CSV table of C-alpha atoms in Angstrom, one decimal:
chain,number,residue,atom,x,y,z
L,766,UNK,CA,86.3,87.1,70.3
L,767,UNK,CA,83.8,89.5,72.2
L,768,UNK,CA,83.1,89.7,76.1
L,769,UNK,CA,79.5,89.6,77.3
L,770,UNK,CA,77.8,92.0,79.1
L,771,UNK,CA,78.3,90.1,82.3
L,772,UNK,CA,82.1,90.0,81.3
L,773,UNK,CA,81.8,93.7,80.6
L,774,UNK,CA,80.0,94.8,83.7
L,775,UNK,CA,82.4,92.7,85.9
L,776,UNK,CA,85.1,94.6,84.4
L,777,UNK,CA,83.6,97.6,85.3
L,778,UNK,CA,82.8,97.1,88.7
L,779,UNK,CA,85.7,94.9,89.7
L,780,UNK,CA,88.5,96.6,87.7
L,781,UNK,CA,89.9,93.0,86.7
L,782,UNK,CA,88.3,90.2,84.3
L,783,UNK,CA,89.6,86.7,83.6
L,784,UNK,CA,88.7,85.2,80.1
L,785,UNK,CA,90.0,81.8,79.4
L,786,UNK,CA,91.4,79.9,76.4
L,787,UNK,CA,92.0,83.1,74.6
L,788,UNK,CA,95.4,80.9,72.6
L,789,UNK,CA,95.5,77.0,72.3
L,790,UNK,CA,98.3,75.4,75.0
L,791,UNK,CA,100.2,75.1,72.3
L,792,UNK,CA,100.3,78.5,71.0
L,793,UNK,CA,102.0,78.8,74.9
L,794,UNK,CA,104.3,76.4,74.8
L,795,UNK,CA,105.8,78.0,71.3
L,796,UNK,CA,105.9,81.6,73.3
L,797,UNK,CA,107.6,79.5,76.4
L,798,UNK,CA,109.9,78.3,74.1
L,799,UNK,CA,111.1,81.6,72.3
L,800,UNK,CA,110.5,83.0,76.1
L,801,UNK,CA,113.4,80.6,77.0
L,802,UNK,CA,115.9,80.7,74.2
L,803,UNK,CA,116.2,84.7,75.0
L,804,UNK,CA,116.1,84.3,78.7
L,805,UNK,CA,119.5,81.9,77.6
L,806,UNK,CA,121.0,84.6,75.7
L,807,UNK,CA,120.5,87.5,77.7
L,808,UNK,CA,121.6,86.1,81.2
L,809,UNK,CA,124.8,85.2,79.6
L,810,UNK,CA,125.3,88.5,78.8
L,811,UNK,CA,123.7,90.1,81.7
L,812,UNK,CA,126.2,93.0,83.6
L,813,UNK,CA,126.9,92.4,87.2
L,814,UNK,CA,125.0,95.2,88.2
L,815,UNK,CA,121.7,94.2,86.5
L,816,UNK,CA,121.6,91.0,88.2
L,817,UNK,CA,119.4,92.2,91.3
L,818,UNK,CA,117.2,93.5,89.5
L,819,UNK,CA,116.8,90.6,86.5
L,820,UNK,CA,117.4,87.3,88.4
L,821,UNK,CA,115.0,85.8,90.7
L,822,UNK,CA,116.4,85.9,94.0
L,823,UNK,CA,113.9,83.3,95.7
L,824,UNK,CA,115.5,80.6,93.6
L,825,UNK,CA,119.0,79.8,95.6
L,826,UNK,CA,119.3,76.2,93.7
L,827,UNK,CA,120.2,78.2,90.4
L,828,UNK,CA,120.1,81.2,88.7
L,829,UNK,CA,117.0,82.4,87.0
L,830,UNK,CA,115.7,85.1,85.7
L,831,UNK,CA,112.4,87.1,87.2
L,832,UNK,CA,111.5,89.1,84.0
L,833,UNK,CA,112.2,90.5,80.4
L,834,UNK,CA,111.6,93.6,79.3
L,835,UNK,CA,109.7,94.7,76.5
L,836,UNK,CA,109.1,91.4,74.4
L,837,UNK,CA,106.7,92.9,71.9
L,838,UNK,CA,109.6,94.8,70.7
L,839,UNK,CA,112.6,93.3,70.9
L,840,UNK,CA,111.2,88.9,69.9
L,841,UNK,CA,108.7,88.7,66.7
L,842,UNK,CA,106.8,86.0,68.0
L,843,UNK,CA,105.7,88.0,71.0
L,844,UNK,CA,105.2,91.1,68.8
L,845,UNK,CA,102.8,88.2,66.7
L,846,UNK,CA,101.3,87.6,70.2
L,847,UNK,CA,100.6,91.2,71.2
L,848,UNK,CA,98.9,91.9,67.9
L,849,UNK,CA,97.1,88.9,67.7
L,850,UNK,CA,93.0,89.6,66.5
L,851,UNK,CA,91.6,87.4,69.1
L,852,UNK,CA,93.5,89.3,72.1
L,853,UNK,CA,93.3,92.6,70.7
L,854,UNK,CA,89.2,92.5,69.9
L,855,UNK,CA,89.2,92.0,73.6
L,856,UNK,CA,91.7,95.2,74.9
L,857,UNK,CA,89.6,97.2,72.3
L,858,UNK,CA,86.4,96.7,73.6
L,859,UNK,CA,87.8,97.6,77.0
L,860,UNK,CA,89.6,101.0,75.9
L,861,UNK,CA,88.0,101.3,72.5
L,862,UNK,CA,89.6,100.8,68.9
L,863,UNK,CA,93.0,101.5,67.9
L,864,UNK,CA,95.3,100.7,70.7
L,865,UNK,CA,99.4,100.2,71.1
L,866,UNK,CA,101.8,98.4,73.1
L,867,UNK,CA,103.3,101.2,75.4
L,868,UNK,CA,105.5,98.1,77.4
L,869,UNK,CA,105.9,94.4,78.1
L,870,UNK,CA,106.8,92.0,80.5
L,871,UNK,CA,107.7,87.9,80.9
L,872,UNK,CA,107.4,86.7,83.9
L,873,UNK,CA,109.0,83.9,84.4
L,874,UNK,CA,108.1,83.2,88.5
L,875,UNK,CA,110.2,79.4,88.7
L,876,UNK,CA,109.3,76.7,91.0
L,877,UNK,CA,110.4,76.6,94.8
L,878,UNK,CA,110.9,80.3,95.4
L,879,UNK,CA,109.9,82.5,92.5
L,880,UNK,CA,109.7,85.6,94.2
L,881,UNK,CA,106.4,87.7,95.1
L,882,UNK,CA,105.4,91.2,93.5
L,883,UNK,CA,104.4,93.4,96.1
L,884,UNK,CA,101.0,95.7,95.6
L,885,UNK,CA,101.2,98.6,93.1
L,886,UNK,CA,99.0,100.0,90.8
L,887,UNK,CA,100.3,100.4,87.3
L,888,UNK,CA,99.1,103.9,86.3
L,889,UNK,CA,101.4,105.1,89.1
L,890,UNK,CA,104.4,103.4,87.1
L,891,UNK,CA,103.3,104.7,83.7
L,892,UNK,CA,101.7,108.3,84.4
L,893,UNK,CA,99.1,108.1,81.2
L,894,UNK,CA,97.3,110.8,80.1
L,895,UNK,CA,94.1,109.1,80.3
L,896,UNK,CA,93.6,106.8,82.9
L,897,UNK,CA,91.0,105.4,81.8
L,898,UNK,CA,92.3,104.1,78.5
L,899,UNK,CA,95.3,102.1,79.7
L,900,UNK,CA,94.9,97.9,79.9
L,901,UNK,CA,97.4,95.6,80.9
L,902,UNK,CA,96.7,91.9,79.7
L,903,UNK,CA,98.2,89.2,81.3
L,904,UNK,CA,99.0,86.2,79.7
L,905,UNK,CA,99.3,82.8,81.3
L,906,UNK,CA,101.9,81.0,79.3
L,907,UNK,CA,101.3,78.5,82.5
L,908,UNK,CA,98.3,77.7,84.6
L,909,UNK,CA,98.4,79.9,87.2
L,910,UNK,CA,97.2,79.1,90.7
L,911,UNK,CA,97.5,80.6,94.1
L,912,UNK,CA,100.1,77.9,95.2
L,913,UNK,CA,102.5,79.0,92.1
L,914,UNK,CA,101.6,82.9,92.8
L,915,UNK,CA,98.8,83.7,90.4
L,916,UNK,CA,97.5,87.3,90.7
L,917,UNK,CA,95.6,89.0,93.5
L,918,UNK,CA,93.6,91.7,92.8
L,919,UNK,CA,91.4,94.7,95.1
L,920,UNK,CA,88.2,94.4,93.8
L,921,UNK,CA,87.0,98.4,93.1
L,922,UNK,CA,90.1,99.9,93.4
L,923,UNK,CA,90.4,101.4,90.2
L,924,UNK,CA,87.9,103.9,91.3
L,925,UNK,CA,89.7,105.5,94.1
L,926,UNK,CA,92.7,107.6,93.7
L,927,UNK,CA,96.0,106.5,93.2
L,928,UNK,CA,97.6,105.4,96.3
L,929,UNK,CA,101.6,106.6,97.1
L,930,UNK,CA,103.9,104.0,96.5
L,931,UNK,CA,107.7,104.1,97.7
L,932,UNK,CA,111.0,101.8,96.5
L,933,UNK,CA,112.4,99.7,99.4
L,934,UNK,CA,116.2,100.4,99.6
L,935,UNK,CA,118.8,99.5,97.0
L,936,UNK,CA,115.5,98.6,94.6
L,937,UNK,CA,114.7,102.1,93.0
L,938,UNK,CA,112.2,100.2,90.3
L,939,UNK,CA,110.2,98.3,93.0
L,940,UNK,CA,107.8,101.0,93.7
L,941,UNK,CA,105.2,99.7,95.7
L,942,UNK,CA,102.0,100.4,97.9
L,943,UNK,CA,104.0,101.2,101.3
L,944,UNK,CA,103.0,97.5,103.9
L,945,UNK,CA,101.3,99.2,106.2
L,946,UNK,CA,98.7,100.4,103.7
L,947,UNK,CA,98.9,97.1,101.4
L,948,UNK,CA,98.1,95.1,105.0
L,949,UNK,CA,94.3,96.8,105.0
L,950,UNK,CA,93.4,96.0,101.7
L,951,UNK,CA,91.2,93.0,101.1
L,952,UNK,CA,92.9,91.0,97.8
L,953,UNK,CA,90.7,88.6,95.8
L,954,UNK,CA,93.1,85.7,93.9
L,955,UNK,CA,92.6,85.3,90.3
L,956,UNK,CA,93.7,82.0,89.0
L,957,UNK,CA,94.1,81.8,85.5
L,958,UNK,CA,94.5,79.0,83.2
L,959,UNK,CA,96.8,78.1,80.9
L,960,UNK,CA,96.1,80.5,77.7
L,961,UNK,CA,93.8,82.5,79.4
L,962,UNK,CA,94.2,86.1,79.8
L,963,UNK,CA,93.6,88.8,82.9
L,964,UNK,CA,92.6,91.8,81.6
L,965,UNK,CA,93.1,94.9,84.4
L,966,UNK,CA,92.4,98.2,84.6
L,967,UNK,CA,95.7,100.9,85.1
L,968,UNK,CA,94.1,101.9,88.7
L,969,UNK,CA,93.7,98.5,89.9
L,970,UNK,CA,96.0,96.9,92.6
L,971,UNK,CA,97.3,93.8,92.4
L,972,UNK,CA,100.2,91.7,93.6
L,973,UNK,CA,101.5,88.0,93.1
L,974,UNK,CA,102.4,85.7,95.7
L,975,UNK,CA,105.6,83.5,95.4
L,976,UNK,CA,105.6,80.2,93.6
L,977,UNK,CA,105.7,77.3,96.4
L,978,UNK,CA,104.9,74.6,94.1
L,979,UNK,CA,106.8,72.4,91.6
L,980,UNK,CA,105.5,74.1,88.9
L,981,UNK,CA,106.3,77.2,86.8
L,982,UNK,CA,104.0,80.5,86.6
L,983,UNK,CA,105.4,81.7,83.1
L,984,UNK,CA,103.4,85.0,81.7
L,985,UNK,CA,103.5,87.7,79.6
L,986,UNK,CA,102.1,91.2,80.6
L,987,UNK,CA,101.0,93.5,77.6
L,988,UNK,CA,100.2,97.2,78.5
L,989,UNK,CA,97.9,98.9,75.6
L,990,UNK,CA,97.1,102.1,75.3
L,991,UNK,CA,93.9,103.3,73.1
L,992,UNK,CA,94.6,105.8,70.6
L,993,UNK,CA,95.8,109.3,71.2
L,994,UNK,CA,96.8,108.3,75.0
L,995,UNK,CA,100.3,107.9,76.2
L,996,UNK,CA,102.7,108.0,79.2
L,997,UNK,CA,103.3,111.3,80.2
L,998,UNK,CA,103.9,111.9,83.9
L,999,UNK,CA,105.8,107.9,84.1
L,1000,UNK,CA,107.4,107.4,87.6
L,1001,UNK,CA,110.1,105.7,85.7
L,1002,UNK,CA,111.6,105.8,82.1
L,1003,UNK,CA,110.3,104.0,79.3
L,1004,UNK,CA,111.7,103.7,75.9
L,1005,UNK,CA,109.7,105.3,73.1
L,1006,UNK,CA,111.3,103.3,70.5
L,1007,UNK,CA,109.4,100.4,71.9
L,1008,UNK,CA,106.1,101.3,71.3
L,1009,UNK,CA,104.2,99.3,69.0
L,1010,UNK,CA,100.8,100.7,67.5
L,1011,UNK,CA,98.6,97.1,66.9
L,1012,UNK,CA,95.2,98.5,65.5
């Protein structure tokens, strides 16, 4: 696959760029399905103090998960995914050739009160050394549409400096753009259909909405990093072992 000029100026500008049917629905359905069989495993052995920070907490019919960490590494069919030509023609021609998988992320965002993510930018969580060579692609395992939270993004962003962010208390990972801030910034939606992909850049803010529908907003988020870059100032800690080189 290869983006079009359009495609790539867009990128440019707007720091964000939607490219659709990247994988066949069913290739999404087989990640869905993997997506759940761990989500299974790993809640029934989740500790009692990871809970606020792994279930969904919008969702008061049941308990469900909100993420997983680091797919790529720890499930081969999302390491397949994250490797996969057509997806990763596309991160290279955005951060040039030979990239790797720095960290991952499902999101799992269930009907009838998945939970929003608040604005951040996600150079300020990863610190890399170049700023400019860091991509996170977002992949909709579902159709996602502003009523089941798709993305929201502020167009330009990723040319302005990093804005603070802070961690609301008793959430220490949840760093954020503080309210006040995140209330003056102009957010364009992005929907995204199923087996599309939303390529951003590191220094772009962006935010989810909950899910108000009757349907899920399942995706994985990929974080590729071209060659010779890396985290090295990270707000948080990130495992090393989990870094997978793809090209």
């Amino acid at each position: 696959m290869a983006l079009s000029d359009v495609e790539r100026r867009f990128y440019a500008a707007a720091g964000h760029l939607t490219v659709p049917a990247v994988f066949r629905p069913d290739e999404m359905d087989a990640a869905i399905a993997d997506a759940e069989a761990w989500g299974e495993s790993f809640l029934a052995d989740l500790a009692p103090d990871q809970r606020r920070w792994y279930v969904d907490g919008g969702v008061k019919a049941r308990t469900v998960l909100r993420k997983l960490d680091n797919p790529h590494h720890a499930r081969p069919a999302f390491r397949r995914l994250a490797g996969d030509p057509r997806l990763v023609a596309l991160v290279e021609e955005l951060i040039g050739p030979g990239v790797a998988v720095y960290f991952s992320q499902i999101f799992f965002k269930p009907p009838e009160g998945g939970g929003p993510k608040p604005m951040h930018q996600d150079n300020f969580y990863f610190g890399p050394a170049d700023p400019e060579r860091l991509v996170t692609a977002w992949v909709a395992l579902d159709t996602a549409t502003v009523d089941n939270g798709c993305l929201h993004f502020g167009d330009g962003s990723h040319r302005r400096p990093l804005l603070p962010h802070m961690a609301p208390a008793n959430e220490p990972f949840n760093l954020q753009v503080p309210p006040d801030i995140a209330a003056t910034i102009e957010m364009t939606p992005a929907p995204v259909p199923k087996g599309g992909v939303s390529f951003h850049h590191g220094g772009t803010l962006h935010q989810s909405g909950a899910n108000r529908s009757t349907r899920w907003r399942r995706a994985v988020a990929f974080h590729y990093v071209g060659a010779g870059n890396a985290f090295t100032h990270p707000a948080l800690p990130y495992d090393e072992a989990a870094f997978v080189r793809v090209s």
